[in-house]
CSV table of N, CA and C in Angstrom, one decimal:
chain,number,residue,atom,x,y,z
A,731,TRP,N,31.0,25.1,49.9
A,731,TRP,CA,30.9,26.3,49.2
A,731,TRP,C,29.5,26.7,48.9
A,732,GLN,N,29.2,28.0,49.0
A,732,GLN,CA,27.8,28.4,48.8
A,732,GLN,C,27.7,29.6,47.9
A,733,LEU,N,26.7,29.6,47.0
A,733,LEU,CA,26.4,30.7,46.1
A,733,LEU,C,25.0,31.1,46.4
A,734,VAL,N,24.8,32.4,46.6
A,734,VAL,CA,23.5,32.9,46.9
A,734,VAL,C,23.2,34.1,45.9
A,735,GLU,N,22.1,33.9,45.1
A,735,GLU,CA,21.7,34.9,44.1
A,735,GLU,C,20.7,35.9,44.8
A,736,SER,N,20.6,37.1,44.2
A,736,SER,CA,19.6,38.0,44.6
A,736,SER,C,19.4,39.0,43.5
A,737,GLY,N,18.3,39.8,43.5
A,737,GLY,CA,18.1,40.9,42.6
A,737,GLY,C,17.1,40.6,41.5
A,738,GLY,N,16.5,39.4,41.5
A,738,GLY,CA,15.5,39.1,40.5
A,738,GLY,C,14.2,39.9,40.7
A,739,GLY,N,13.3,39.8,39.8
A,739,GLY,CA,12.0,40.5,40.0
A,739,GLY,C,11.3,40.5,38.7
A,740,SER,N,10.2,41.4,38.7
A,740,SER,CA,9.4,41.5,37.5
A,740,SER,C,9.6,43.0,37.0
A,741,VAL,N,9.8,43.1,35.7
A,741,VAL,CA,10.0,44.4,35.1
A,741,VAL,C,9.3,44.4,33.7
A,742,GLN,N,9.1,45.6,33.2
A,742,GLN,CA,8.5,45.7,31.9
A,742,GLN,C,9.6,45.7,30.8
A,743,PRO,N,9.2,45.3,29.6
A,743,PRO,CA,10.2,45.3,28.5
A,743,PRO,C,10.9,46.7,28.5
A,744,GLY,N,12.2,46.6,28.3
A,744,GLY,CA,13.0,47.8,28.2
A,744,GLY,C,13.6,48.2,29.6
A,745,GLY,N,13.1,47.6,30.6
A,745,GLY,CA,13.6,47.9,31.9
A,745,GLY,C,14.9,47.2,32.3
A,746,SER,N,15.4,47.4,33.5
A,746,SER,CA,16.7,47.0,33.9
A,746,SER,C,16.6,46.3,35.3
A,747,LEU,N,17.5,45.3,35.5
A,747,LEU,CA,17.7,44.7,36.8
A,747,LEU,C,19.2,44.4,37.0
A,748,ARG,N,19.5,44.3,38.2
A,748,ARG,CA,20.9,43.9,38.5
A,748,ARG,C,20.9,42.7,39.5
A,749,LEU,N,21.5,41.7,39.0
A,749,LEU,CA,21.6,40.4,39.8
A,749,LEU,C,22.9,40.4,40.5
A,750,SER,N,22.9,39.8,41.7
A,750,SER,CA,24.1,39.7,42.5
A,750,SER,C,24.2,38.2,42.9
A,751,CYS,N,25.5,37.8,43.1
A,751,CYS,CA,25.7,36.4,43.5
A,751,CYS,C,26.9,36.5,44.5
A,752,VAL,N,26.6,36.2,45.8
A,752,VAL,CA,27.6,36.2,46.8
A,752,VAL,C,28.1,34.8,46.9
A,753,ALA,N,29.4,34.6,46.8
A,753,ALA,CA,30.0,33.3,46.8
A,753,ALA,C,31.0,33.1,48.0
A,754,SER,N,30.8,32.1,48.7
A,754,SER,CA,31.8,31.8,49.8
A,754,SER,C,32.9,30.9,49.2
A,755,LEU,N,33.6,31.5,48.3
A,755,LEU,CA,34.7,30.9,47.6
A,755,LEU,C,36.0,31.6,47.8
A,756,ASP,N,37.1,31.1,47.3
A,756,ASP,CA,38.4,31.7,47.6
A,756,ASP,C,38.8,32.7,46.5
A,757,GLY,N,37.9,33.0,45.6
A,757,GLY,CA,38.2,34.0,44.6
A,757,GLY,C,39.0,33.5,43.4
A,758,ARG,N,39.3,32.2,43.4
A,758,ARG,CA,40.1,31.7,42.3
A,758,ARG,C,39.3,30.9,41.3
A,759,HIS,N,38.0,31.1,41.4
A,759,HIS,CA,37.1,30.3,40.5
A,759,HIS,C,36.6,31.2,39.3
A,760,CYS,N,36.5,30.6,38.2
A,760,CYS,CA,35.8,31.3,37.1
A,760,CYS,C,34.3,31.2,37.4
A,761,MET,N,33.5,32.2,37.0
A,761,MET,CA,32.1,32.2,37.4
A,761,MET,C,31.3,32.5,36.1
A,762,ALA,N,30.0,32.2,36.3
A,762,ALA,CA,29.1,32.5,35.1
A,762,ALA,C,27.7,32.6,35.6
A,763,TRP,N,26.9,33.3,34.8
A,763,TRP,CA,25.4,33.3,34.9
A,763,TRP,C,24.8,32.4,33.9
A,764,PHE,N,23.9,31.6,34.3
A,764,PHE,CA,23.1,30.8,33.4
A,764,PHE,C,21.6,31.1,33.6
A,765,ARG,N,20.8,30.7,32.7
A,765,ARG,CA,19.4,30.9,32.8
A,765,ARG,C,18.6,29.7,32.2
A,766,GLN,N,17.5,29.5,32.8
A,766,GLN,CA,16.6,28.4,32.3
A,766,GLN,C,15.2,28.8,32.3
A,767,ALA,N,14.6,28.7,31.1
A,767,ALA,CA,13.2,29.0,31.0
A,767,ALA,C,12.4,27.7,31.1
A,768,PRO,N,11.1,27.7,31.4
A,768,PRO,CA,10.3,26.5,31.5
A,768,PRO,C,10.4,25.7,30.1
A,769,GLY,N,10.7,24.5,30.2
A,769,GLY,CA,10.7,23.7,29.0
A,769,GLY,C,11.9,23.8,28.1
A,770,LYS,N,12.9,24.6,28.6
A,770,LYS,CA,14.1,24.8,27.8
A,770,LYS,C,15.3,24.4,28.6
A,771,GLU,N,16.4,24.2,27.9
A,771,GLU,CA,17.7,23.8,28.5
A,771,GLU,C,18.3,25.0,29.2
A,772,ARG,N,19.2,24.7,30.2
A,772,ARG,CA,19.9,25.7,30.8
A,772,ARG,C,20.9,26.3,29.8
A,773,GLU,N,21.0,27.6,29.7
A,773,GLU,CA,22.0,28.2,28.8
A,773,GLU,C,22.9,29.2,29.5
A,774,GLY,N,24.1,29.3,29.0
A,774,GLY,CA,25.0,30.2,29.5
A,774,GLY,C,24.7,31.6,29.0
A,775,VAL,N,24.7,32.6,29.9
A,775,VAL,CA,24.4,34.0,29.6
A,775,VAL,C,25.7,34.8,29.5
A,776,ALA,N,26.5,34.7,30.6
A,776,ALA,CA,27.7,35.4,30.6
A,776,ALA,C,28.7,34.8,31.6
A,777,GLY,N,30.0,34.9,31.3
A,777,GLY,CA,31.0,34.3,32.1
A,777,GLY,C,32.1,35.3,32.4
A,778,ILE,N,32.8,35.1,33.5
A,778,ILE,CA,33.9,36.0,33.9
A,778,ILE,C,35.0,35.2,34.5
A,779,SER,N,36.2,35.6,34.2
A,779,SER,CA,37.4,34.8,34.7
A,779,SER,C,37.6,35.2,36.1
A,780,ALA,N,38.6,34.4,36.8
A,780,ALA,CA,38.8,34.6,38.2
A,780,ALA,C,39.2,36.0,38.5
A,781,GLY,N,40.1,36.6,37.7
A,781,GLY,CA,40.5,38.0,38.0
A,781,GLY,C,39.6,39.0,37.5
A,782,GLY,N,38.6,38.6,36.7
A,782,GLY,CA,37.6,39.6,36.2
A,782,GLY,C,38.1,40.2,34.8
A,783,GLY,N,39.3,39.8,34.4
A,783,GLY,CA,39.7,40.5,33.2
A,783,GLY,C,39.1,39.9,31.9
A,784,GLY,N,38.6,38.7,31.9
A,784,GLY,CA,38.0,38.1,30.8
A,784,GLY,C,36.5,38.0,31.0
A,785,THR,N,35.7,38.5,30.0
A,785,THR,CA,34.3,38.4,30.1
A,785,THR,C,33.7,37.8,28.8
A,786,TYR,N,32.7,37.1,28.9
A,786,TYR,CA,32.1,36.4,27.7
A,786,TYR,C,30.6,36.4,27.8
A,787,TYR,N,30.0,36.6,26.6
A,787,TYR,CA,28.6,36.7,26.6
A,787,TYR,C,27.9,35.9,25.5
A,788,ALA,N,26.7,35.4,25.8
A,788,ALA,CA,25.9,34.8,24.7
A,788,ALA,C,25.5,35.9,23.7
A,789,GLU,N,25.4,35.5,22.5
A,789,GLU,CA,25.0,36.5,21.4
A,789,GLU,C,23.7,37.2,21.7
A,790,SER,N,22.8,36.5,22.4
A,790,SER,CA,21.5,37.1,22.6
A,790,SER,C,21.5,38.2,23.6
A,791,VAL,N,22.6,38.3,24.4
A,791,VAL,CA,22.6,39.4,25.4
A,791,VAL,C,23.7,40.4,25.2
A,792,LYS,N,24.5,40.2,24.2
A,792,LYS,CA,25.6,41.1,24.0
A,792,LYS,C,25.1,42.5,23.8
A,793,GLY,N,25.7,43.5,24.4
A,793,GLY,CA,25.3,44.9,24.3
A,793,GLY,C,24.2,45.3,25.3
A,794,ARG,N,23.6,44.3,25.9
A,794,ARG,CA,22.5,44.6,26.9
A,794,ARG,C,22.9,44.2,28.3
A,795,PHE,N,23.7,43.1,28.4
A,795,PHE,CA,24.0,42.6,29.8
A,795,PHE,C,25.5,42.9,30.0
A,796,THR,N,25.9,43.1,31.3
A,796,THR,CA,27.3,43.3,31.7
A,796,THR,C,27.6,42.5,32.9
A,797,ILE,N,28.6,41.6,32.8
A,797,ILE,CA,29.0,40.8,34.0
A,797,ILE,C,30.2,41.5,34.6
A,798,SER,N,30.2,41.4,35.9
A,798,SER,CA,31.4,41.9,36.6
A,798,SER,C,31.5,41.2,38.0
A,799,ARG,N,32.7,41.4,38.6
A,799,ARG,CA,32.8,40.7,39.9
A,799,ARG,C,33.7,41.6,40.8
A,800,ASP,N,33.5,41.5,42.1
A,800,ASP,CA,34.3,42.2,43.1
A,800,ASP,C,34.6,41.3,44.2
A,801,LYS,N,35.8,40.8,44.2
A,801,LYS,CA,36.2,39.7,45.2
A,801,LYS,C,35.2,38.6,45.1
A,802,ASN,N,34.4,38.3,46.0
A,802,ASN,CA,33.6,37.1,46.0
A,802,ASN,C,32.1,37.4,45.6
A,803,THR,N,31.9,38.5,45.0
A,803,THR,CA,30.5,38.9,44.6
A,803,THR,C,30.5,39.1,43.1
A,804,MET,N,29.6,38.4,42.4
A,804,MET,CA,29.5,38.6,41.0
A,804,MET,C,28.2,39.3,40.7
A,805,TYR,N,28.2,40.1,39.6
A,805,TYR,CA,27.0,40.9,39.2
A,805,TYR,C,26.6,40.6,37.8
A,806,LEU,N,25.3,40.8,37.5
A,806,LEU,CA,24.9,40.9,36.1
A,806,LEU,C,23.9,42.0,36.0
A,807,GLN,N,24.4,43.1,35.3
A,807,GLN,CA,23.6,44.2,35.0
A,807,GLN,C,22.9,43.9,33.7
A,808,MET,N,21.6,44.0,33.8
A,808,MET,CA,20.7,43.6,32.6
A,808,MET,C,19.9,44.8,32.2
A,809,ASN,N,20.2,45.3,31.0
A,809,ASN,CA,19.5,46.5,30.5
A,809,ASN,C,18.6,46.1,29.3
A,810,SER,N,17.7,46.9,28.9
A,810,SER,CA,16.9,46.7,27.7
A,810,SER,C,16.3,45.3,27.7
A,811,LEU,N,15.7,44.9,28.8
A,811,LEU,CA,15.2,43.6,29.0
A,811,LEU,C,14.1,43.3,28.0
A,812,LYS,N,14.0,42.1,27.6
A,812,LYS,CA,13.0,41.6,26.6
A,812,LYS,C,12.2,40.5,27.3
A,813,PRO,N,11.0,40.2,26.8
A,813,PRO,CA,10.2,39.1,27.3
A,813,PRO,C,11.0,37.8,27.2
A,814,GLU,N,11.8,37.6,26.2
A,814,GLU,CA,12.5,36.4,26.0
A,814,GLU,C,13.6,36.2,27.0
A,815,ASP,N,13.9,37.2,27.8
A,815,ASP,CA,14.9,37.1,28.9
A,815,ASP,C,14.3,36.5,30.2
A,816,THR,N,13.0,36.3,30.1
A,816,THR,CA,12.3,35.7,31.3
A,816,THR,C,12.8,34.3,31.6
A,817,ALA,N,13.3,34.0,32.8
A,817,ALA,CA,13.9,32.7,33.1
A,817,ALA,C,14.3,32.8,34.6
A,818,MET,N,14.6,31.6,35.1
A,818,MET,CA,15.3,31.5,36.4
A,818,MET,C,16.8,31.7,36.1
A,819,TYR,N,17.4,32.6,36.8
A,819,TYR,CA,18.9,32.9,36.6
A,819,TYR,C,19.7,32.2,37.7
A,820,TYR,N,20.7,31.5,37.3
A,820,TYR,CA,21.6,30.8,38.2
A,820,TYR,C,23.0,31.3,38.2
A,821,CYS,N,23.6,31.4,39.3
A,821,CYS,CA,25.0,31.7,39.5
A,821,CYS,C,25.8,30.4,39.5
A,822,ALA,N,27.0,30.3,38.9
A,822,ALA,CA,27.8,29.1,38.9
A,822,ALA,C,29.2,29.4,39.0
A,823,ALA,N,30.0,28.5,39.6
A,823,ALA,CA,31.4,28.7,39.8
A,823,ALA,C,32.1,27.4,39.6
A,824,GLY,N,33.3,27.5,39.0
A,824,GLY,CA,34.1,26.3,38.7
A,824,GLY,C,35.6,26.6,38.4
A,825,GLY,N,36.3,25.6,38.1
A,825,GLY,CA,37.8,25.8,37.9
A,825,GLY,C,38.0,26.5,36.6
A,826,CYS,N,39.1,27.2,36.5
A,826,CYS,CA,39.4,28.0,35.3
A,826,CYS,C,40.4,27.1,34.5
A,827,TRP,N,39.8,26.0,34.0
A,827,TRP,CA,40.6,25.1,33.1
A,827,TRP,C,41.0,25.8,31.9
A,828,GLY,N,42.1,25.3,31.2
A,828,GLY,CA,42.6,25.9,30.0
A,828,GLY,C,41.5,26.2,28.9
A,829,ALA,N,40.6,25.3,28.8
A,829,ALA,CA,39.6,25.4,27.8
A,829,ALA,C,38.4,26.3,28.2
A,830,TRP,N,38.4,26.8,29.4
A,830,TRP,CA,37.2,27.5,29.9
A,830,TRP,C,36.8,28.7,29.0
A,831,THR,N,37.8,29.4,28.4
A,831,THR,CA,37.5,30.5,27.6
A,831,THR,C,36.6,30.2,26.4
A,832,THR,N,36.7,28.9,26.0
A,832,THR,CA,35.9,28.5,24.9
A,832,THR,C,34.7,27.6,25.3
A,833,THR,N,34.6,27.3,26.5
A,833,THR,CA,33.6,26.4,27.0
A,833,THR,C,32.8,27.0,28.2
A,834,TRP,N,33.0,28.2,28.4
A,834,TRP,CA,32.4,28.9,29.6
A,834,TRP,C,30.9,28.7,29.7
A,835,TYR,N,30.2,28.5,28.6
A,835,TYR,CA,28.8,28.4,28.5
A,835,TYR,C,28.2,27.0,28.8
A,836,GLN,N,29.1,26.1,29.0
A,836,GLN,CA,28.6,24.7,29.2
A,836,GLN,C,28.4,24.4,30.7
A,837,PRO,N,27.2,24.1,31.1
A,837,PRO,CA,26.9,23.9,32.5
A,837,PRO,C,27.8,22.8,33.2
A,838,GLN,N,28.2,21.8,32.5
A,838,GLN,CA,29.0,20.7,33.1
A,838,GLN,C,30.3,21.2,33.5
A,839,GLY,N,30.8,22.4,33.2
A,839,GLY,CA,32.1,22.9,33.6
A,839,GLY,C,32.1,23.5,35.0
A,840,TYR,N,31.0,23.5,35.6
A,840,TYR,CA,30.9,24.2,36.9
A,840,TYR,C,30.5,23.2,38.0
A,841,ASN,N,31.2,23.4,39.2
A,841,ASN,CA,31.0,22.5,40.3
A,841,ASN,C,29.9,23.0,41.3
A,842,TYR,N,29.8,24.4,41.3
A,842,TYR,CA,29.0,25.0,42.4
A,842,TYR,C,27.9,25.8,41.7
A,843,TRP,N,26.7,25.7,42.3
A,843,TRP,CA,25.5,26.4,41.8
A,843,TRP,C,24.7,27.0,42.9
A,844,GLY,N,24.1,28.2,42.6
A,844,GLY,CA,23.2,28.7,43.5
A,844,GLY,C,21.8,28.2,43.2
A,845,GLU,N,20.8,28.6,44.0
A,845,GLU,CA,19.4,28.1,43.8
A,845,GLU,C,18.6,28.9,42.8
A,846,GLY,N,19.1,30.0,42.4
A,846,GLY,CA,18.4,30.7,41.3
A,846,GLY,C,17.6,31.9,41.8
A,847,THR,N,17.4,32.9,40.9
A,847,THR,CA,16.5,34.0,41.2
A,847,THR,C,15.7,34.3,39.9
A,848,GLN,N,14.4,34.4,40.1
A,848,GLN,CA,13.5,34.6,38.9
A,848,GLN,C,13.5,36.0,38.4
A,849,VAL,N,13.6,36.0,37.0
A,849,VAL,CA,13.5,37.3,36.3
A,849,VAL,C,12.3,37.1,35.4
A,850,THR,N,11.4,38.0,35.5
A,850,THR,CA,10.2,38.0,34.6
A,850,THR,C,10.1,39.4,33.9
A,851,VAL,N,10.0,39.3,32.6
A,851,VAL,CA,9.9,40.5,31.8
A,851,VAL,C,8.5,40.5,31.0
A,852,SER,N,7.6,41.3,31.4
A,852,SER,CA,6.3,41.3,30.7
A,852,SER,C,5.6,42.7,30.9
């Protein structure tokens, strides 16, 4: 399985970016966006269920970021970007276990990862 992210770049505070993740999966996986800034742990940003009906967000991005998916492509629309959003953003996919809705933000719950796309806000 392969996950490929795109859409990262450099923007000014208040700007927007849209990240995409193309997944060579069967569409039955739960997926999420994670980010990792230098010297910090990887953190869950947003998660989406296999069917797309359930979406989950970190408190720090609620109201600014929107996760969505269309078949095997997942998106992250990022608006009102802040300097603290600067990080490498990773796409992840894993099984939709029963506890996923409460543990979606934990990196250990995902089997497949992309190589990341850099987002810089300054």
